[in-house]
mmCIF file of C-alpha atoms and ligand atoms in Angstrom:
data_model
loop_
_atom_site.group_PDB
_atom_site.id
_atom_site.type_symbol
_atom_site.label_atom_id
_atom_site.label_comp_id
_atom_site.label_asym_id
_atom_site.label_seq_id
_atom_site.Cartn_x
_atom_site.Cartn_y
_atom_site.Cartn_z
ATOM 1 C CA MET G 1 30.966 -61.587 36.427
ATOM 2 C CA THR G 2 34.313 -63.076 37.111
ATOM 3 C CA THR G 3 36.142 -64.461 34.053
ATOM 4 C CA ALA G 4 37.951 -67.785 33.915
ATOM 5 C CA GLN G 5 41.204 -65.913 34.622
ATOM 6 C CA GLY G 6 39.748 -64.138 37.628
ATOM 7 C CA PRO G 7 38.921 -60.408 37.908
ATOM 8 C CA TRP G 8 40.746 -57.609 36.114
ATOM 9 C CA ARG G 9 43.234 -56.550 38.786
ATOM 10 C CA SER G 10 44.411 -53.009 39.417
ATOM 11 C CA THR G 11 47.047 -51.942 41.865
ATOM 12 C CA ILE G 12 47.589 -48.267 42.454
ATOM 13 C CA LEU G 13 50.726 -46.875 44.077
ATOM 14 C CA THR G 14 49.952 -43.400 45.551
ATOM 15 C CA LEU G 15 50.633 -41.065 48.413
ATOM 16 C CA TYR G 16 46.868 -40.600 48.660
ATOM 17 C CA PRO G 17 45.154 -44.043 48.826
ATOM 18 C CA GLU G 18 42.060 -42.312 50.246
ATOM 19 C CA MET G 19 41.408 -40.953 46.732
ATOM 20 C CA PHE G 20 40.422 -44.507 45.665
ATOM 21 C CA PRO G 21 37.992 -45.883 44.629
ATOM 22 C CA GLY G 22 36.484 -42.406 44.896
ATOM 23 C CA PRO G 23 34.044 -41.912 41.973
ATOM 24 C CA LEU G 24 34.762 -45.490 40.758
ATOM 25 C CA GLY G 25 32.973 -46.771 43.926
ATOM 26 C CA LEU G 26 29.665 -45.518 42.458
ATOM 27 C CA SER G 27 27.446 -46.334 39.523
ATOM 28 C CA LEU G 28 28.494 -49.033 36.996
ATOM 29 C CA SER G 29 32.109 -49.270 38.019
ATOM 30 C CA GLY G 30 31.155 -49.464 41.731
ATOM 31 C CA ASP G 31 28.624 -52.214 41.072
ATOM 32 C CA ALA G 32 31.245 -54.055 39.067
ATOM 33 C CA LEU G 33 33.804 -53.564 41.855
ATOM 34 C CA ALA G 34 31.260 -55.045 44.352
ATOM 35 C CA ARG G 35 30.621 -57.935 41.973
ATOM 36 C CA ARG G 36 34.374 -58.570 41.689
ATOM 37 C CA VAL G 37 34.482 -58.016 37.915
ATOM 38 C CA TRP G 38 37.545 -55.975 38.729
ATOM 39 C CA SER G 39 39.649 -55.477 41.860
ATOM 40 C CA LEU G 40 41.423 -52.450 43.259
ATOM 41 C CA GLU G 41 44.327 -52.506 45.575
ATOM 42 C CA THR G 42 45.962 -49.317 46.794
ATOM 43 C CA ARG G 43 49.492 -49.128 48.127
ATOM 44 C CA ASN G 44 50.737 -46.131 50.046
ATOM 45 C CA ILE G 45 54.175 -45.222 48.719
ATOM 46 C CA ARG G 46 54.911 -43.736 52.105
ATOM 47 C CA ASP G 47 54.910 -47.208 53.584
ATOM 48 C CA GLN G 48 58.381 -47.490 51.983
ATOM 49 C CA GLY G 49 59.407 -44.017 53.132
ATOM 50 C CA ILE G 50 62.760 -43.397 54.781
ATOM 51 C CA GLY G 51 63.363 -42.701 58.425
ATOM 52 C CA ARG G 52 61.062 -41.730 61.279
ATOM 53 C CA HIS G 53 59.238 -39.244 58.999
ATOM 54 C CA ARG G 54 58.818 -41.841 56.198
ATOM 55 C CA SER G 55 60.251 -39.387 53.771
ATOM 56 C CA VAL G 56 59.510 -40.112 50.098
ATOM 57 C CA ASP G 57 60.843 -37.007 48.304
ATOM 58 C CA ASP G 58 63.954 -34.817 48.091
ATOM 59 C CA THR G 59 65.191 -31.681 46.340
ATOM 60 C CA PRO G 60 66.012 -31.837 42.639
ATOM 61 C CA ALA G 61 69.572 -32.578 41.622
ATOM 62 C CA GLY G 62 70.926 -29.517 39.829
ATOM 63 C CA GLY G 63 68.669 -27.187 41.829
ATOM 64 C CA GLY G 64 65.309 -25.650 41.049
ATOM 65 C CA ALA G 65 61.865 -25.527 42.506
ATOM 66 C CA GLY G 66 59.837 -28.292 44.002
ATOM 67 C CA MET G 67 60.604 -31.826 45.136
ATOM 68 C CA VAL G 68 61.153 -35.133 43.367
ATOM 69 C CA LEU G 69 59.910 -38.586 44.331
ATOM 70 C CA ARG G 70 62.887 -40.751 45.269
ATOM 71 C CA CYS G 71 63.716 -43.691 42.947
ATOM 72 C CA ASP G 72 64.690 -45.998 45.835
ATOM 73 C CA VAL G 73 61.473 -45.460 47.676
ATOM 74 C CA LEU G 74 59.275 -45.819 44.609
ATOM 75 C CA ALA G 75 61.152 -48.964 43.457
ATOM 76 C CA ALA G 76 60.659 -50.517 46.878
ATOM 77 C CA ALA G 77 56.958 -49.671 46.770
ATOM 78 C CA ILE G 78 56.698 -51.287 43.280
ATOM 79 C CA ASP G 79 58.658 -54.354 44.431
ATOM 80 C CA ALA G 80 56.411 -54.766 47.482
ATOM 81 C CA ALA G 81 53.255 -54.542 45.364
ATOM 82 C CA THR G 82 54.264 -56.836 42.505
ATOM 83 C CA ALA G 83 55.715 -60.388 42.126
ATOM 84 C CA SER G 84 58.486 -60.713 39.577
ATOM 85 C CA ASP G 85 56.222 -62.775 37.312
ATOM 86 C CA ASP G 86 53.349 -60.282 37.511
ATOM 87 C CA PRO G 87 52.050 -60.081 33.915
ATOM 88 C CA ARG G 88 50.387 -56.646 34.291
ATOM 89 C CA PRO G 89 51.703 -53.608 32.454
ATOM 90 C CA ARG G 90 53.279 -51.056 34.825
ATOM 91 C CA LEU G 91 52.241 -47.520 33.968
ATOM 92 C CA LEU G 92 53.402 -44.190 35.277
ATOM 93 C CA MET G 93 50.885 -41.360 34.956
ATOM 94 C CA SER G 94 52.871 -38.522 33.417
ATOM 95 C CA PRO G 95 52.219 -35.487 31.242
ATOM 96 C CA ARG G 96 55.264 -36.576 29.205
ATOM 97 C CA GLY G 97 53.736 -39.947 28.396
ATOM 98 C CA ARG G 98 52.079 -41.145 25.257
ATOM 99 C CA PRO G 99 48.549 -39.734 25.184
ATOM 100 C CA LEU G 100 45.898 -42.224 26.132
ATOM 101 C CA THR G 101 43.607 -43.352 23.248
ATOM 102 C CA GLN G 102 40.487 -45.523 23.093
ATOM 103 C CA ALA G 103 42.490 -48.111 21.176
ATOM 104 C CA ARG G 104 45.011 -48.325 24.026
ATOM 105 C CA VAL G 105 42.194 -48.459 26.596
ATOM 106 C CA ARG G 106 40.692 -51.394 24.749
ATOM 107 C CA ALA G 107 44.028 -53.191 24.714
ATOM 108 C CA LEU G 108 44.537 -52.552 28.453
ATOM 109 C CA ALA G 109 40.958 -53.681 29.252
ATOM 110 C CA ALA G 110 41.534 -56.981 27.375
ATOM 111 C CA GLY G 111 44.632 -57.715 29.469
ATOM 112 C CA PRO G 112 45.049 -58.992 33.027
ATOM 113 C CA GLY G 113 44.870 -55.537 34.695
ATOM 114 C CA LEU G 114 47.233 -52.688 35.610
ATOM 115 C CA VAL G 115 49.822 -51.519 38.030
ATOM 116 C CA VAL G 116 49.643 -47.721 38.083
ATOM 117 C CA VAL G 117 52.127 -45.341 39.723
ATOM 118 C CA CYS G 118 50.788 -41.901 40.586
ATOM 119 C CA GLY G 119 53.410 -39.159 40.525
ATOM 120 C CA ARG G 120 53.322 -36.046 42.843
ATOM 121 C CA PHE G 121 55.436 -32.930 43.302
ATOM 122 C CA GLU G 122 57.655 -32.210 40.187
ATOM 123 C CA GLY G 123 57.503 -35.900 39.258
ATOM 124 C CA VAL G 124 59.697 -39.001 39.891
ATOM 125 C CA ASP G 125 63.418 -39.590 39.748
ATOM 126 C CA GLU G 126 64.021 -40.494 36.095
ATOM 127 C CA ARG G 127 66.054 -43.608 36.990
ATOM 128 C CA VAL G 128 63.086 -45.584 38.365
ATOM 129 C CA ILE G 129 61.281 -45.391 35.015
ATOM 130 C CA ALA G 130 63.919 -47.515 33.271
ATOM 131 C CA GLY G 131 64.830 -49.407 36.464
ATOM 132 C CA ARG G 132 61.318 -50.728 36.930
ATOM 133 C CA GLY G 133 60.156 -50.721 33.312
ATOM 134 C CA LEU G 134 57.454 -48.077 33.701
ATOM 135 C CA GLU G 135 55.543 -46.898 30.649
ATOM 136 C CA GLU G 136 54.562 -43.245 30.888
ATOM 137 C CA VAL G 137 50.991 -42.474 29.975
ATOM 138 C CA SER G 138 49.371 -39.025 29.713
ATOM 139 C CA ILE G 139 45.690 -38.252 29.837
ATOM 140 C CA GLY G 140 46.047 -34.976 27.896
ATOM 141 C CA ASP G 141 48.249 -31.933 27.254
ATOM 142 C CA TYR G 142 47.667 -30.183 30.631
ATOM 143 C CA VAL G 143 49.289 -30.562 34.047
ATOM 144 C CA LEU G 144 47.500 -32.035 37.070
ATOM 145 C CA SER G 145 48.700 -31.755 40.661
ATOM 146 C CA GLY G 146 49.109 -35.468 40.942
ATOM 147 C CA GLY G 147 48.665 -38.809 39.068
ATOM 148 C CA GLU G 148 45.657 -39.920 41.097
ATOM 149 C CA VAL G 149 42.978 -38.149 39.046
ATOM 150 C CA ALA G 150 44.716 -39.352 35.869
ATOM 151 C CA ALA G 151 44.697 -42.914 37.217
ATOM 152 C CA LEU G 152 40.983 -42.596 37.946
ATOM 153 C CA VAL G 153 40.394 -41.538 34.344
ATOM 154 C CA LEU G 154 42.394 -44.449 33.043
ATOM 155 C CA LEU G 155 40.740 -47.010 35.310
ATOM 156 C CA ASP G 156 37.258 -45.634 34.445
ATOM 157 C CA SER G 157 37.911 -45.911 30.708
ATOM 158 C CA CYS G 158 39.119 -49.535 31.105
ATOM 159 C CA VAL G 159 36.562 -50.821 33.586
ATOM 160 C CA ARG G 160 33.507 -49.754 31.590
ATOM 161 C CA LEU G 161 34.710 -52.033 28.759
ATOM 162 C CA LEU G 162 35.064 -55.154 30.903
ATOM 163 C CA PRO G 163 32.557 -57.884 30.081
ATOM 164 C CA GLY G 164 29.439 -57.513 32.180
ATOM 165 C CA VAL G 165 30.003 -53.957 33.338
ATOM 166 C CA MET G 166 27.844 -52.038 30.842
ATOM 167 C CA GLY G 167 25.731 -54.814 29.389
ATOM 168 C CA LYS G 168 24.870 -54.618 25.751
ATOM 169 C CA VAL G 169 26.059 -50.974 25.403
ATOM 170 C CA ALA G 170 29.587 -52.083 26.206
ATOM 171 C CA SER G 171 30.281 -53.285 22.758
ATOM 172 C CA GLY G 172 30.346 -49.589 22.099
ATOM 173 C CA GLU G 173 30.770 -49.993 18.379
ATOM 174 C CA ASP G 174 29.043 -46.682 17.681
ATOM 175 C CA GLU G 175 30.897 -44.711 20.315
ATOM 176 C CA SER G 176 33.232 -41.829 19.786
ATOM 177 C CA PHE G 177 36.705 -42.834 18.574
ATOM 178 C CA GLU G 178 35.521 -46.253 17.358
ATOM 179 C CA GLY G 179 36.315 -46.324 13.661
ATOM 180 C CA ASN G 180 38.121 -42.973 13.962
ATOM 181 C CA ARG G 181 34.886 -41.125 14.269
ATOM 182 C CA LEU G 182 33.183 -38.936 16.875
ATOM 183 C CA GLU G 183 29.673 -40.116 17.671
ATOM 184 C CA TYR G 184 26.491 -38.978 15.888
ATOM 185 C CA PRO G 185 23.982 -36.818 17.825
ATOM 186 C CA HIS G 186 21.402 -38.348 20.185
ATOM 187 C CA TYR G 187 17.792 -37.400 20.758
ATOM 188 C CA THR G 188 14.952 -38.638 22.953
ATOM 189 C CA ARG G 189 11.437 -37.451 23.887
ATOM 190 C CA PRO G 190 9.898 -34.939 23.679
ATOM 191 C CA ARG G 191 9.649 -34.997 19.867
ATOM 192 C CA ASP G 192 9.357 -31.223 19.738
ATOM 193 C CA TRP G 193 11.073 -29.032 22.306
ATOM 194 C CA GLU G 194 11.199 -25.223 22.234
ATOM 195 C CA GLY G 195 10.729 -25.246 18.471
ATOM 196 C CA ARG G 196 13.462 -27.791 17.957
ATOM 197 C CA ALA G 197 12.269 -31.069 16.446
ATOM 198 C CA ILE G 198 13.943 -34.458 16.300
ATOM 199 C CA PRO G 199 15.264 -34.993 12.784
ATOM 200 C CA ASP G 200 12.459 -36.701 10.728
ATOM 201 C CA VAL G 201 14.596 -39.657 9.612
ATOM 202 C CA LEU G 202 14.880 -40.823 13.240
ATOM 203 C CA ASN G 203 11.096 -41.118 13.439
ATOM 204 C CA SER G 204 10.801 -42.859 10.026
ATOM 205 C CA GLY G 205 11.207 -46.422 11.258
ATOM 206 C CA ASN G 206 13.551 -46.948 8.310
ATOM 207 C CA HIS G 207 16.571 -48.581 9.972
ATOM 208 C CA ALA G 208 18.767 -48.381 6.859
ATOM 209 C CA ALA G 209 18.027 -44.688 6.482
ATOM 210 C CA VAL G 210 18.741 -44.056 10.162
ATOM 211 C CA ALA G 211 22.102 -45.919 9.900
ATOM 212 C CA ARG G 212 22.962 -43.867 6.856
ATOM 213 C CA TRP G 213 22.022 -40.589 8.542
ATOM 214 C CA ARG G 214 24.062 -41.499 11.617
ATOM 215 C CA ARG G 215 27.140 -42.405 9.566
ATOM 216 C CA ALA G 216 26.895 -39.129 7.620
ATOM 217 C CA GLU G 217 26.454 -37.080 10.820
ATOM 218 C CA ALA G 218 29.332 -38.818 12.539
ATOM 219 C CA LEU G 219 31.560 -37.994 9.534
ATOM 220 C CA ARG G 220 30.328 -34.399 9.336
ATOM 221 C CA ILE G 221 30.922 -33.791 13.058
ATOM 222 C CA THR G 222 34.385 -35.414 12.976
ATOM 223 C CA ALA G 223 35.394 -33.405 9.871
ATOM 224 C CA GLU G 224 34.255 -30.239 11.581
ATOM 225 C CA ARG G 225 35.705 -30.828 15.033
ATOM 226 C CA ARG G 226 38.494 -33.313 14.775
ATOM 227 C CA PRO G 227 39.748 -33.650 11.185
ATOM 228 C CA ASP G 228 42.969 -35.109 12.675
ATOM 229 C CA LEU G 229 40.970 -38.327 13.356
ATOM 230 C CA LEU G 230 40.069 -38.958 9.739
ATOM 231 C CA ALA G 231 42.211 -40.784 7.195
ATOM 232 C CA PRO G 232 43.491 -38.707 4.250
ATOM 233 C CA GLY G 233 40.735 -38.356 1.677
ATOM 234 C CA GLU G 234 37.971 -38.855 4.241
ATOM 235 C CA THR G 235 37.615 -35.214 5.101
ATOM 236 C CA ASP G 236 34.751 -34.283 2.739
ATOM 237 C CA PRO G 237 31.418 -35.303 4.378
ATOM 238 C CA ALA G 238 29.752 -35.060 0.967
ATOM 239 C CA ALA G 239 32.130 -37.671 -0.461
HETATM 240 N N1 LIG Z 1 56.760 -31.242 36.516
HETATM 241 C C1 LIG Z 1 55.990 -32.163 35.708
HETATM 242 C C2 LIG Z 1 54.534 -32.155 36.181
HETATM 243 C C3 LIG Z 1 54.342 -32.818 37.531
HETATM 244 S S1 LIG Z 1 52.659 -32.903 37.927
HETATM 245 C C4 LIG Z 1 56.108 -31.758 34.265
HETATM 246 O O1 LIG Z 1 56.213 -30.600 34.026
HETATM 247 O O2 LIG Z 1 56.061 -32.628 33.387
HETATM 248 C C5 LIG Z 1 52.656 -34.141 39.169
HETATM 249 C C6 LIG Z 1 52.211 -35.486 38.737
HETATM 250 O O3 LIG Z 1 50.896 -35.448 38.275
HETATM 251 C C7 LIG Z 1 53.027 -36.194 37.651
HETATM 252 O O4 LIG Z 1 54.160 -36.853 38.175
HETATM 253 C C8 LIG Z 1 52.020 -37.185 37.073
HETATM 254 O O5 LIG Z 1 51.970 -38.344 37.829
HETATM 255 C C9 LIG Z 1 50.707 -36.376 37.300
HETATM 256 N N2 LIG Z 1 50.207 -35.795 36.071
HETATM 257 C C10 LIG Z 1 50.122 -34.425 35.836
HETATM 258 N N3 LIG Z 1 49.623 -34.166 34.635
HETATM 259 C C11 LIG Z 1 49.303 -35.357 34.078
HETATM 260 C C12 LIG Z 1 48.761 -35.742 32.796
HETATM 261 N N4 LIG Z 1 48.447 -34.817 31.916
HETATM 262 N N5 LIG Z 1 48.557 -37.054 32.544
HETATM 263 C C13 LIG Z 1 48.971 -37.978 33.456
HETATM 264 N N6 LIG Z 1 49.467 -37.669 34.680
HETATM 265 C C14 LIG Z 1 49.643 -36.384 34.982
#
């Protein structure tokens, strides 16, 4: 489904365009890509590289290990990929960024799309971040070898929320992180398996009781595993 404003547009700046769409070319996101619910454009940063070798990196000022992506090369790549009136947020995948949340994913999925810069090496020259208005986004407190896998995570989380990608499930109101809760447990057939039965209430046909049980379980699991998600005073599942 293409909305009135056209598809949700993503542009990825990377040294490894072959990594895209990768896993996003399969399953729900791949079908949606084929149906033009969203679009994916990759730009090789090396196209703006310098000299015969199309060099994109250089040694860190002040010394130290590794290499740094040049600000002039990256800025040229961003400028070549985006018009000055491009309304899309420009993100830089970065372990220093604000950690990605489901709330942020929802906001990004509701917008026109994304321009995503994938870092490599030790990272990018700091000046291009301010110079091109890049917002740093992290997918978690660990270090990847490059921004591409992080960009795939970000895109996957956005694309599944686009209208028409997941069908009815997409409303996702019961899902983890909606309403600051982790999700309740799921079960399906067989009813008894290796001495473990599906909780009786789920077979009762009593929808109100099922809903109550699911709310209580979601709260119990969240309090146990991720009390940081709960508001103060919400921590006691018995409450
Ligand atoms: N020296 C940097 C890490 C560079 S890792 C530091 O210590 O902060 C190389 C690239 O991988 C980064 O520029 C970034 O684009 C990407 N990357 C690594 N970990 C990431 C994470 N947790 N979230 C998002 N991007 C990440």
